[in-house]
């Protein structure tokens, strides 16, 4: 009998092809942050419970909210992850980031990413916006839904 092995590293790399990931530090709640983004950019971010991330640590489950916005007539989707839940972090290597913004589905131009960062920085309650490169992320698998 032949055993098949799932190559998780390859799956993770495929998931992160053509993506841009931003880390955001903010003093406001996730629903308020998404509302501000929706107002500033005319986006339609909505909580998507179907892709909520569940992590199990220390015999306990933690759930991390994911908000989603799909750009019409393209393959591009935006996801905002809440990085913190009840003392645990989705990406512990970025404890200072409250939100993680992933753009996926189309080739994202560097200029588009930079323009988006400028808009996010201008919002009330946002303290920091930084692009997170794939090399800096140790727990990439936590972002896959």
Coordinates of C-alpha atoms in Angstrom, one line a residue:
X1 CA 0.0 0.0 0.0
X2 CA 1.3 3.4 -1.0
X3 CA 1.1 6.3 1.6
X4 CA 0.5 9.8 0.3
X5 CA 2.0 12.7 2.2
X6 CA 0.6 16.2 2.0
X7 CA 3.4 18.7 1.5
X8 CA 2.2 21.5 3.9
X9 CA 5.2 23.7 3.1
X10 CA 4.3 23.6 -0.6
X11 CA 0.7 24.4 0.2
X12 CA 1.7 27.3 2.3
X13 CA 4.0 28.7 -0.4
X14 CA 1.2 28.4 -3.0
X15 CA -1.2 30.2 -0.7
X16 CA 1.2 33.1 -0.4
X17 CA 2.0 33.5 -4.1
X18 CA 0.9 37.0 -5.3
X19 CA 0.1 38.3 -1.9
X20 CA 0.8 41.4 0.1
X21 CA 0.6 41.3 3.9
X22 CA 0.3 44.4 6.1
X23 CA 0.6 44.6 9.9
X24 CA -1.5 47.3 11.5
X25 CA -1.3 48.6 15.1
X26 CA -4.5 50.4 16.2
X27 CA -6.3 51.4 19.3
X28 CA -9.8 50.7 17.9
X29 CA -11.9 47.6 17.8
X30 CA -11.9 45.3 14.7
X31 CA -15.5 46.2 13.7
X32 CA -14.7 49.9 14.0
X33 CA -11.5 49.5 12.0
X34 CA -13.3 47.7 9.2
X35 CA -16.1 50.4 9.2
X36 CA -13.4 53.1 8.9
X37 CA -11.8 51.2 6.0
X38 CA -15.2 50.8 4.3
X39 CA -15.9 54.5 4.6
X40 CA -12.4 55.6 3.4
X41 CA -12.1 53.2 0.5
X42 CA -15.7 52.4 -0.4
X43 CA -14.9 48.7 0.4
X44 CA -17.4 46.2 1.7
X45 CA -15.5 44.4 4.5
X46 CA -17.8 41.9 6.3
X47 CA -17.1 39.3 9.0
X48 CA -16.8 35.9 7.4
X49 CA -17.4 33.2 10.1
X50 CA -16.8 30.5 7.5
X51 CA -13.1 31.3 7.3
X52 CA -12.6 32.1 11.0
X53 CA -9.2 30.8 12.2
X54 CA -9.2 28.3 15.1
X55 CA -6.0 27.5 16.9
X56 CA -5.6 25.0 19.7
X57 CA -3.1 25.9 22.4
X58 CA -2.7 24.6 25.9
X59 CA -5.7 22.4 25.6
X60 CA -7.9 25.4 24.7
X61 CA -9.3 26.7 21.4
X62 CA -8.9 30.3 20.3
X63 CA -10.8 31.8 17.5
X64 CA -9.5 34.7 15.3
X65 CA -12.0 36.8 13.3
X66 CA -11.5 37.3 9.6
X67 CA -13.1 40.1 7.7
X68 CA -13.4 39.8 3.9
X69 CA -13.8 42.1 0.9
X70 CA -13.8 40.8 -2.7
X71 CA -13.1 43.3 -5.4
X72 CA -15.7 43.1 -8.2
X73 CA -14.7 41.8 -11.6
X74 CA -11.2 40.6 -10.4
X75 CA -9.8 37.7 -8.5
X76 CA -8.5 40.0 -5.8
X77 CA -9.7 39.6 -2.2
X78 CA -8.8 41.4 0.9
X79 CA -8.7 39.8 4.3
X80 CA -8.3 41.5 7.7
X81 CA -7.4 39.1 10.5
X82 CA -7.7 40.0 14.2
X83 CA -4.3 39.1 15.6
X84 CA -5.3 38.8 19.2
X85 CA -7.8 36.7 21.1
X86 CA -8.0 36.2 24.9
X87 CA -4.2 36.4 25.6
X88 CA -3.1 34.5 22.4
X89 CA -1.8 35.7 19.1
X90 CA -2.5 34.4 15.6
X91 CA 1.1 35.4 14.7
X92 CA 3.0 35.5 18.0
X93 CA 6.1 37.0 16.2
X94 CA 4.0 40.1 15.6
X95 CA 2.6 40.8 19.0
X96 CA 2.7 44.5 18.4
X97 CA 0.3 44.2 15.4
X98 CA -3.5 44.3 16.2
X99 CA -4.6 43.5 12.6
X100 CA -3.1 41.6 9.6
X101 CA -4.3 42.7 6.2
X102 CA -3.8 40.1 3.4
X103 CA -4.4 40.9 -0.2
X104 CA -4.6 37.8 -2.4
X105 CA -5.8 36.6 -5.8
X106 CA -4.2 38.9 -8.3
X107 CA -0.7 40.2 -8.8
X108 CA -0.5 43.2 -6.4
X109 CA 1.6 46.1 -7.6
X110 CA 4.0 47.6 -5.0
X111 CA 2.5 51.0 -5.7
X112 CA -1.0 49.7 -4.8
X113 CA 0.3 48.3 -1.6
X114 CA 2.0 51.6 -0.7
X115 CA -1.1 53.7 -1.6
X116 CA -3.2 51.5 0.6
X117 CA -0.7 51.9 3.5
X118 CA -1.0 55.7 3.2
X119 CA -4.8 55.5 3.4
X120 CA -4.7 53.2 6.5
X121 CA -2.1 55.4 8.2
X122 CA -4.4 58.4 7.8
X123 CA -7.3 56.8 9.7
X124 CA -8.0 57.9 13.3
X125 CA -6.7 55.3 15.8
X126 CA -4.1 53.8 13.5
X127 CA -0.6 54.1 14.9
X128 CA 1.5 51.9 12.6
X129 CA 1.2 50.2 9.2
X130 CA 4.1 48.0 8.0
X131 CA 4.5 45.6 5.1
X132 CA 5.3 42.1 6.4
X133 CA 7.5 40.1 4.1
X134 CA 7.1 36.3 3.8
X135 CA 10.6 35.8 5.3
X136 CA 9.6 37.5 8.6
X137 CA 6.5 35.3 9.1
X138 CA 7.3 32.1 11.0
X139 CA 3.7 30.9 11.4
X140 CA 2.4 31.3 7.9
X141 CA 0.2 28.3 8.3
X142 CA -1.9 30.1 10.8
X143 CA -3.2 32.5 8.1
X144 CA -4.5 29.8 5.8
X145 CA -8.2 29.1 5.9

